[in-house]
Tab-separated table of C-alpha atoms in Angstrom:
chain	number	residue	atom	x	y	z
A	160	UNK	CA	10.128	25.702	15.065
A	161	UNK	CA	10.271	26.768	18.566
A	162	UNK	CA	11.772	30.010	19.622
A	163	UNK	CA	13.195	30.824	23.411
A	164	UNK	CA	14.517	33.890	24.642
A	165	UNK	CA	17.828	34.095	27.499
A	166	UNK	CA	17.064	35.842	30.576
A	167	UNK	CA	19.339	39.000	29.082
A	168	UNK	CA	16.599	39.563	26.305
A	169	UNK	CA	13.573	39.110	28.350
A	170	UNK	CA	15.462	42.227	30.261
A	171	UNK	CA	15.508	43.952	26.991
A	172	UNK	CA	12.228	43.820	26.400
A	173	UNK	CA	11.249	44.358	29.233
A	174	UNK	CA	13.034	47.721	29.380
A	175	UNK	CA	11.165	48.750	26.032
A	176	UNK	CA	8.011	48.057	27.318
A	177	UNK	CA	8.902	50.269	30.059
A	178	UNK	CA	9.781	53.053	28.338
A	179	UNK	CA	5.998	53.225	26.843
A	180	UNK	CA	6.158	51.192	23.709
A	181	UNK	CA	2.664	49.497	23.398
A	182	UNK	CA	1.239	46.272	21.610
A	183	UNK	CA	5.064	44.868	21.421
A	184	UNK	CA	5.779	41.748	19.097
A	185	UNK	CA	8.686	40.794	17.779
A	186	UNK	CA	9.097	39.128	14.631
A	187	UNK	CA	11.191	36.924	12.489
A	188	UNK	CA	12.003	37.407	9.169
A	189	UNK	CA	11.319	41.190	8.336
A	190	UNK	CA	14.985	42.427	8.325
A	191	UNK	CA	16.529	43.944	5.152
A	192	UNK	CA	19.674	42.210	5.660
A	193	UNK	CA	19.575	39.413	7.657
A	194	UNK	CA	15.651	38.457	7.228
A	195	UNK	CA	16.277	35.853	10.446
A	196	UNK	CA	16.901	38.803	12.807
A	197	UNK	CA	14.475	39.279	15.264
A	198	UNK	CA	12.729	42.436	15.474
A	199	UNK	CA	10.832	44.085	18.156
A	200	UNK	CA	7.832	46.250	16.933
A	201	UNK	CA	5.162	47.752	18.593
A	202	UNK	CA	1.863	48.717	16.981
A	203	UNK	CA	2.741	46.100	14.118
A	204	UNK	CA	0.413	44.310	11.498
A	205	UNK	CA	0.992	40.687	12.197
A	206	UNK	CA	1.039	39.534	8.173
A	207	UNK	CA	-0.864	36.828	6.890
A	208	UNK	CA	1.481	33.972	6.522
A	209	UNK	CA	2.950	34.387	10.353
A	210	UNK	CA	2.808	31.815	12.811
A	211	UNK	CA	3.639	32.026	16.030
A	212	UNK	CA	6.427	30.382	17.623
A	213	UNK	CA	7.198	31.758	21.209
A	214	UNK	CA	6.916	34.332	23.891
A	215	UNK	CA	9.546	36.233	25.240
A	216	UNK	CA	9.425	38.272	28.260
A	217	UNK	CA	5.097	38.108	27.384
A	218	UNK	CA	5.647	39.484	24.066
A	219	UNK	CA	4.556	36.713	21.094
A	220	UNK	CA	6.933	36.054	18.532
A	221	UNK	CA	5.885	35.438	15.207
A	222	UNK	CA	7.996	33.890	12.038
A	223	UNK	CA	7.334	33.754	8.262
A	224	UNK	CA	5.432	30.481	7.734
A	225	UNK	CA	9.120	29.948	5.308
A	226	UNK	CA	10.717	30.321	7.673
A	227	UNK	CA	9.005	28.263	10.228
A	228	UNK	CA	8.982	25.375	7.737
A	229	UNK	CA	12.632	25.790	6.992
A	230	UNK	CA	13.672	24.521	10.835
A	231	UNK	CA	10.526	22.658	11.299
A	232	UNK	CA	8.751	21.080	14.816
A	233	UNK	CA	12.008	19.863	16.221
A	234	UNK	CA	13.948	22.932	16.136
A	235	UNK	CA	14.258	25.171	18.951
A	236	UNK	CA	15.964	28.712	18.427
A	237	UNK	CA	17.094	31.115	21.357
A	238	UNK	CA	16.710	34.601	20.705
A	239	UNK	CA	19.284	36.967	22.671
A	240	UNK	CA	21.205	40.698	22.560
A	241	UNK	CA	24.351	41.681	21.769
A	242	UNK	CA	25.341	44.948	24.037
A	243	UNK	CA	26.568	48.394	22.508
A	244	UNK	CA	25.190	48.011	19.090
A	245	UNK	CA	23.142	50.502	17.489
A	246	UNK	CA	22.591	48.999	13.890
A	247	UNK	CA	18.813	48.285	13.824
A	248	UNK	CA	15.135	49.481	13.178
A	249	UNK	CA	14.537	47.267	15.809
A	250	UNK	CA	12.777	49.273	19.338
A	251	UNK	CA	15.748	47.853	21.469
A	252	UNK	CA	18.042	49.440	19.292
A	253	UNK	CA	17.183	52.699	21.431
A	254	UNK	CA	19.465	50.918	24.201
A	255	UNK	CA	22.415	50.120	22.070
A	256	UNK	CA	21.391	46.858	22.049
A	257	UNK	CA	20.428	44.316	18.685
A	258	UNK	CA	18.864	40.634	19.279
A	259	UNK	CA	20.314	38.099	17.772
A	260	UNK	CA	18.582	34.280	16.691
A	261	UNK	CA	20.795	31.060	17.655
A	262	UNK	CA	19.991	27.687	17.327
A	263	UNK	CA	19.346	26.278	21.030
């Protein structure tokens, strides 16, 4: 699996490394609810079954070996933000903003 990010998320993070957030990677697979959300952490322990599987904005994103299996090689996924949502432990949730995974 492959993961891109749209120019509108590369903004958002961005904006939350600008606001002082260090060591920023967001990851795949760690939400309660929908475990394919991205989340942006900073200061996170990278667990032992993640792989990496792109870069947005120079932040590496990482996936559940699962869940990297589960789309395999071929697949590329596109990782963007809907606007004036504040439902998430994700760090851009401090901009009423939540990313969102699609498939490319």
């Amino acid at each position: 699996m492959k993961v891109v990010a749209t120019p509108r998320a590369e903004e958002t993070v961005r904006r939350v490394a600008a606001s002082g957030r260090e060591d920023l990677v967001m990851v795949l697979g760690t939400g309660c609810c929908d475990s394919t959300a991205p989340f942006l952490y900073d200061r996170y322990v990278i667990q032992p079954d993640a792989v990496r599987v792109g870069e947005v904005a120079g932040v590496a994103i990482f996936a559940h070996d699962w869940l990297a299996k589960l789309h395999g090689d071929e697949r590329t996924l596109e990782v963007d933000v809907d606007e004036l949502v504040n439902d998430s432990l994700s760090l851009e949730s401090d901009l009423d903003r939540r990313f969102t995974l699609h498939g490319a």
